[in-house]
XYZ file of C-alpha atoms in Angstrom:
418
model
C -39.211 -110.058 13.889
C -39.291 -112.982 16.029
C -36.334 -114.008 17.300
C -37.556 -117.157 19.263
C -40.473 -119.334 20.492
C -41.040 -122.040 23.389
C -43.772 -123.849 23.728
C -44.174 -126.330 27.901
C -46.929 -127.770 29.711
C -48.825 -129.291 27.072
C -52.473 -129.361 28.722
C -53.401 -132.179 29.533
C -57.586 -131.566 28.675
C -55.842 -130.647 25.174
C -54.315 -134.178 24.495
C -56.869 -135.224 21.842
C -55.779 -132.043 19.842
C -52.159 -132.566 20.248
C -52.438 -136.067 18.938
C -54.627 -134.618 16.121
C -53.536 -131.215 15.491
C -53.743 -129.585 12.427
C -51.118 -127.407 13.490
C -49.022 -130.973 12.566
C -47.787 -131.252 16.277
C -47.153 -135.023 16.593
C -48.631 -137.181 19.285
C -47.897 -136.493 22.772
C -45.590 -133.842 22.133
C -43.471 -132.112 25.501
C -42.609 -128.875 24.042
C -41.759 -126.961 20.848
C -38.932 -124.573 20.397
C -38.496 -122.042 17.714
C -35.314 -120.271 16.299
C -34.963 -118.416 13.209
C -32.682 -119.416 10.115
C -31.897 -117.793 6.862
C -32.472 -120.068 3.740
C -32.048 -117.671 0.345
C -31.708 -114.499 1.586
C -35.343 -115.254 3.068
C -35.751 -115.456 7.117
C -38.044 -118.902 8.029
C -38.432 -120.624 11.140
C -37.067 -123.661 11.480
C -39.224 -125.882 14.881
C -38.623 -129.023 17.076
C -40.993 -131.200 18.081
C -39.988 -133.114 20.813
C -42.052 -135.858 22.651
C -39.984 -138.298 25.181
C -38.165 -140.401 22.285
C -37.808 -138.152 19.422
C -37.170 -134.956 18.189
C -39.884 -133.924 14.863
C -38.936 -130.590 12.335
C -40.676 -128.670 10.694
C -40.564 -124.970 8.855
C -42.455 -122.020 9.262
C -42.781 -119.020 7.388
C -43.412 -115.868 9.521
C -47.078 -116.039 9.089
C -47.481 -119.260 9.136
C -45.619 -119.223 13.088
C -47.846 -116.168 13.829
C -51.450 -117.997 13.585
C -49.206 -121.785 14.856
C -48.527 -119.442 18.323
C -52.248 -117.452 18.029
C -53.814 -121.687 18.017
C -51.773 -123.558 20.111
C -50.343 -120.708 22.949
C -52.298 -121.028 26.750
C -54.414 -124.283 24.927
C -52.311 -126.803 23.271
C -49.050 -125.367 25.638
C -50.582 -123.903 29.143
C -46.987 -121.478 28.635
C -45.456 -119.989 25.566
C -42.987 -117.522 25.494
C -41.503 -115.658 22.185
C -39.358 -112.966 21.853
C -38.621 -110.245 19.181
C -36.987 -107.871 19.037
C -38.023 -105.524 21.480
C -40.275 -107.535 24.170
C -40.778 -111.151 25.428
C -43.999 -111.786 25.267
C -45.188 -114.436 27.977
C -48.473 -116.569 27.640
C -49.897 -118.338 29.627
C -53.367 -120.939 30.042
C -55.177 -122.717 32.981
C -56.644 -125.669 32.860
C -60.061 -123.410 33.669
C -59.511 -122.239 29.427
C -58.561 -118.951 30.809
C -55.387 -117.600 29.066
C -53.509 -114.421 29.721
C -50.565 -112.415 27.555
C -47.784 -110.932 29.519
C -44.992 -108.882 27.656
C -42.456 -106.275 28.951
C -39.444 -104.318 27.194
C -36.079 -106.138 26.040
C -33.245 -104.360 24.419
C -32.194 -106.959 22.181
C -30.370 -105.459 19.770
C -27.519 -107.541 20.138
C -29.293 -110.801 19.931
C -30.562 -109.312 16.747
C -26.657 -108.222 15.529
C -26.167 -111.637 16.313
C -28.001 -113.780 14.345
C -27.825 -111.607 11.663
C -24.372 -112.227 11.989
C -22.290 -114.522 9.154
C -22.266 -118.243 10.853
C -19.228 -119.374 11.587
C -18.410 -121.817 8.834
C -15.135 -124.170 8.156
C -14.079 -122.237 5.520
C -15.191 -118.886 5.577
C -17.775 -116.185 3.876
C -15.601 -113.521 2.433
C -12.714 -115.523 1.678
C -12.000 -116.213 -2.085
C -11.793 -120.366 -2.486
C -10.073 -121.209 -6.149
C -12.276 -124.901 -6.483
C -15.660 -122.216 -4.907
C -15.509 -119.391 -7.475
C -14.803 -122.016 -9.942
C -17.205 -124.204 -8.522
C -19.791 -121.327 -9.480
C -20.635 -121.316 -5.758
C -18.486 -118.240 -4.648
C -17.612 -114.752 -6.668
C -14.200 -113.320 -6.959
C -14.173 -111.312 -3.954
C -15.814 -113.707 -1.756
C -19.137 -113.393 -1.348
C -20.915 -116.688 -1.318
C -23.993 -116.920 -4.542
C -27.028 -115.958 -3.464
C -28.766 -119.288 -5.315
C -25.361 -121.686 -3.779
C -26.231 -120.890 -0.334
C -27.992 -124.526 0.812
C -24.678 -126.023 -1.854
C -22.680 -124.057 1.021
C -24.066 -124.862 3.808
C -23.996 -128.580 2.390
C -20.451 -128.454 1.992
C -20.015 -127.261 5.892
C -21.860 -129.509 6.769
C -20.141 -132.259 6.058
C -16.396 -130.853 7.593
C -18.114 -130.787 10.341
C -19.030 -134.246 10.439
C -15.672 -134.701 8.864
C -13.457 -132.372 11.443
C -15.326 -134.436 14.155
C -13.959 -137.634 14.127
C -10.332 -136.921 12.178
C -8.659 -136.554 15.266
C -9.679 -140.276 16.009
C -8.346 -141.168 12.665
C -4.870 -139.691 13.174
C -4.688 -141.663 16.257
C -5.469 -144.720 14.920
C -3.052 -144.376 11.880
C -0.063 -143.160 14.728
C -0.737 -146.546 16.263
C -0.419 -148.575 12.731
C 2.581 -146.585 12.518
C 3.923 -147.142 15.813
C 2.624 -151.167 16.215
C 5.328 -151.105 12.417
C 7.508 -149.298 13.866
C 7.482 -146.777 11.926
C 7.054 -142.707 13.492
C 4.433 -142.186 15.420
C 3.215 -138.795 14.398
C 1.470 -137.350 10.244
C 4.370 -135.024 9.812
C 7.833 -134.653 8.679
C 8.487 -137.637 6.506
C 5.204 -140.280 7.619
C 2.675 -141.071 4.916
C -0.339 -138.546 4.011
C -3.386 -139.282 5.545
C -5.493 -140.922 2.248
C -8.798 -141.003 0.818
C -10.771 -142.144 -1.428
C -14.000 -140.867 -2.739
C -16.225 -142.880 -4.706
C -19.307 -141.880 -7.090
C -17.581 -138.365 -6.672
C -19.769 -136.725 -9.117
C -18.371 -132.872 -9.886
C -17.322 -133.267 -6.608
C -18.232 -130.779 -4.214
C -17.526 -132.828 -1.243
C -13.748 -133.694 -2.423
C -12.586 -130.239 -3.015
C -13.659 -128.980 -0.044
C -11.950 -131.807 2.274
C -8.874 -131.570 0.414
C -8.872 -128.041 0.345
C -9.698 -127.943 4.488
C -7.495 -130.734 5.145
C -4.498 -128.898 3.873
C -4.872 -125.865 3.809
C -7.017 -124.637 6.558
C -5.798 -127.671 8.645
C -2.345 -128.247 7.660
C -2.690 -132.600 7.144
C -1.107 -133.849 4.616
C -3.822 -135.423 2.717
C -4.139 -137.190 -0.474
C -7.354 -138.382 -1.991
C -8.683 -140.019 -5.121
C -12.358 -139.241 -6.970
C -13.663 -142.917 -8.472
C -16.332 -141.924 -10.569
C -18.045 -143.588 -13.771
C -18.700 -141.139 -16.204
C -15.465 -140.144 -18.206
C -16.659 -136.622 -19.466
C -16.857 -135.618 -15.419
C -13.366 -136.866 -14.567
C -11.812 -134.828 -17.069
C -13.210 -132.114 -15.995
C -12.505 -133.246 -12.075
C -9.294 -133.186 -13.125
C -8.637 -130.168 -14.735
C -9.959 -128.300 -12.169
C -8.080 -130.159 -9.426
C -5.000 -128.676 -11.683
C -6.068 -124.968 -12.558
C -6.322 -125.028 -8.446
C -2.961 -126.950 -7.677
C -4.222 -130.015 -6.169
C -1.257 -132.220 -6.136
C -2.358 -134.695 -4.378
C -5.823 -134.883 -5.321
C -7.027 -136.962 -8.312
C -9.782 -138.614 -10.014
C -9.817 -141.698 -11.802
C -12.542 -143.443 -13.794
C -13.687 -146.753 -12.086
C -16.426 -149.071 -10.722
C -17.147 -148.933 -7.399
C -17.696 -152.507 -7.265
C -13.921 -153.978 -9.116
C -12.202 -150.563 -8.099
C -8.569 -151.816 -7.105
C -6.962 -148.815 -5.569
C -3.391 -147.839 -5.453
C -3.498 -147.553 -1.650
C -5.791 -148.260 1.191
C -7.463 -145.232 2.790
C -7.851 -144.301 6.120
C -11.265 -142.166 5.246
C -13.676 -143.696 2.580
C -16.334 -141.108 1.278
C -19.619 -142.510 -0.891
C -22.736 -139.834 -1.616
C -24.936 -140.793 -2.954
C -24.089 -143.757 -4.710
C -26.757 -145.526 -6.521
C -28.730 -148.202 -4.879
C -26.067 -150.842 -3.812
C -22.828 -149.179 -5.342
C -23.133 -148.378 -1.992
C -23.208 -151.503 -0.694
C -19.938 -152.199 -2.382
C -18.124 -149.521 -1.562
C -18.853 -149.951 2.834
C -17.407 -154.357 1.813
C -14.855 -152.407 0.180
C -14.440 -150.172 3.064
C -14.354 -153.609 5.514
C -12.221 -155.808 3.619
C -9.775 -152.825 3.354
C -9.730 -151.940 6.970
C -10.711 -149.114 6.148
C -10.667 -146.521 9.590
C -13.496 -144.229 9.191
C -16.562 -144.319 6.482
C -18.688 -141.170 5.856
C -21.781 -143.014 3.637
C -24.609 -140.993 2.064
C -27.032 -143.229 0.488
C -29.337 -143.169 -2.185
C -32.065 -145.231 -4.019
C -32.815 -148.379 -2.238
C -34.231 -150.419 -5.435
C -32.665 -153.614 -3.868
C -34.245 -154.910 -0.633
C -38.177 -152.500 -2.595
C -37.821 -155.289 -5.185
C -37.468 -158.428 -3.279
C -39.687 -156.818 -1.381
C -42.257 -156.225 -3.852
C -41.798 -159.711 -5.518
C -42.980 -160.912 -2.139
C -45.552 -159.283 -1.719
C -47.162 -159.538 -5.272
C -45.970 -163.693 -4.424
C -48.305 -163.417 -1.727
C -50.990 -161.438 -3.171
C -54.230 -163.335 -3.363
C -53.766 -164.968 0.323
C -52.271 -162.213 2.092
C -53.584 -160.778 5.729
C -52.747 -159.705 8.691
C -52.168 -163.201 10.547
C -49.443 -164.819 7.775
C -47.910 -161.707 7.085
C -47.044 -159.173 9.906
C -45.789 -156.393 7.056
C -48.905 -156.895 4.692
C -50.028 -153.370 6.066
C -46.667 -151.648 5.032
C -46.038 -153.744 2.061
C -49.576 -152.978 0.732
C -48.846 -149.130 0.227
C -45.836 -147.890 -1.919
C -44.733 -145.054 -0.733
C -44.979 -146.798 3.031
C -43.087 -149.941 0.884
C -40.681 -146.770 -0.412
C -39.658 -145.680 3.104
C -39.971 -149.233 5.240
C -37.327 -150.263 2.166
C -35.087 -147.834 2.479
C -34.767 -147.790 6.616
C -34.076 -151.494 6.656
C -31.446 -151.103 3.684
C -29.823 -148.748 5.753
C -30.683 -150.380 9.104
C -28.622 -153.531 7.816
C -25.435 -151.998 6.673
C -25.294 -150.017 9.815
C -25.365 -152.909 11.994
C -23.409 -154.848 9.238
C -20.727 -152.100 10.259
C -21.117 -152.294 14.040
C -20.340 -156.278 13.092
C -17.187 -155.297 11.366
C -15.541 -153.623 14.146
C -16.780 -150.074 13.796
C -18.544 -147.327 16.229
C -21.282 -146.433 13.890
C -23.676 -143.349 13.766
C -26.116 -142.581 11.535
C -27.301 -138.829 11.416
C -29.181 -136.084 9.416
C -26.765 -134.927 6.874
C -28.466 -131.682 5.809
C -32.339 -130.742 7.027
C -35.147 -133.174 4.551
C -36.729 -129.945 3.241
C -33.390 -129.833 0.815
C -33.486 -133.151 -0.130
C -35.537 -136.435 1.260
C -31.792 -137.893 0.559
C -30.167 -136.569 3.630
C -29.347 -139.764 6.197
C -25.598 -140.235 6.614
C -23.287 -142.969 8.103
C -20.734 -142.100 9.648
C -19.110 -145.401 11.157
C -15.189 -145.153 12.605
C -13.288 -148.305 13.340
C -12.653 -149.218 16.824
C -9.142 -149.209 18.367
C -9.656 -152.611 20.683
C -11.389 -155.851 20.323
C -12.181 -156.087 23.388
C -14.446 -158.704 24.620
C -17.667 -156.055 24.836
C -16.415 -155.025 21.071
C -17.427 -158.766 20.512
C -20.184 -158.432 22.126
C -21.447 -155.798 20.626
C -20.525 -157.163 17.773
C -22.236 -159.882 17.663
C -25.215 -159.044 18.474
C -25.548 -156.762 15.774
C -25.138 -159.782 13.679
C -28.181 -161.321 15.615
C -30.282 -158.336 15.033
C -29.199 -158.247 11.378
C -30.240 -162.164 10.963
C -33.316 -161.653 12.377
C -34.715 -158.892 10.240
C -33.517 -161.228 7.375
C -35.165 -163.682 8.305
C -38.522 -161.927 9.062
C -38.498 -159.964 5.597
C -37.313 -163.395 3.615
C -34.715 -160.713 2.271
C -30.902 -161.347 1.315
C -29.097 -157.846 0.650
C -25.735 -157.686 -0.419
C -24.263 -155.892 2.351
C -23.750 -159.037 4.384
C -21.749 -162.198 3.405
C -23.095 -165.038 1.696
C -23.688 -167.351 5.354
C -25.961 -164.953 6.929
C -27.545 -164.772 3.300
C -29.052 -168.409 3.236
C -30.537 -167.399 6.944
């Protein structure tokens, strides 16, 4: 079994090969790192391709990885080092095309054992969790069902995103409570942490967040899940009752006109379709939500506007008259471009509204194309620097909206009419 691979020192004489390599090496790649990963009880290999400004990902089977090493070690890259359970192999090439191979024995049993150990997830495997058992992810003995490993990893990955910001949110709440001359901690008689999950669906992640915060972190929390489907809400409500989760409730409702019984501290929106994500973000800003975690879904709104624009100009379109013509001409490029534009405008909207914003990869794109997460945390101060960042975000969005001739739902009318 291969435990790790690294490629470095790109061959200057192989520049053309690096740009159009049949192995899928990105243009101007400087180095490559490969590590083993578990997937569906099998071992695959996750590769990271580093350029000066970007990182690209690819997954190999062991057979594909061995072929990749054979094609590129000492050739496309002048140095390659890979480790197995018993030896470390170094492949060196020079500018004259000579390739040499060196190997030395190693004792990597501990390293291999560490890899085969269970990952230290926030929700641990081996300990039965009621909602995971009832949702068919875990057996009553605490073992993850083989076909549900991806879902289990997805749940834990999302909890990591929550865990990263929870201290910031609690700090903002304490400041708010102190400003109101209330108690200054989230213990004792102070109010619970309040979370709203818009478009909760079957609520795997809603249950996970509640379990993690209340049972593991011991934080007093109240969570409300909202969805349009009555049967889904009935199912989730019954499951919550079965688990004994007294402060986890579910309601039927529409994000666009929802009136909550409380203003949430954290808002979650996962795969809310099209402008439902925008309505959720607008709700969060209007209600001064302290943190937002949003995984957008289909972005039809901008896509349809660009489609109309292209059709209206198609008979007279040229590169001189429309700088986006090459993108709009091809359906798959237009779809991806529309999604990127939509989420970029969402990120700028949140930044212009006083949030610190990150756009992150939720889970590996091999599992789902909807793998982008927008995470935003309210800034604690409105100083000059923050104000400048907000204005810069507005100007960026205004320029993009004007250039594309679009009217996105996420921005107020004053900006949409630029």
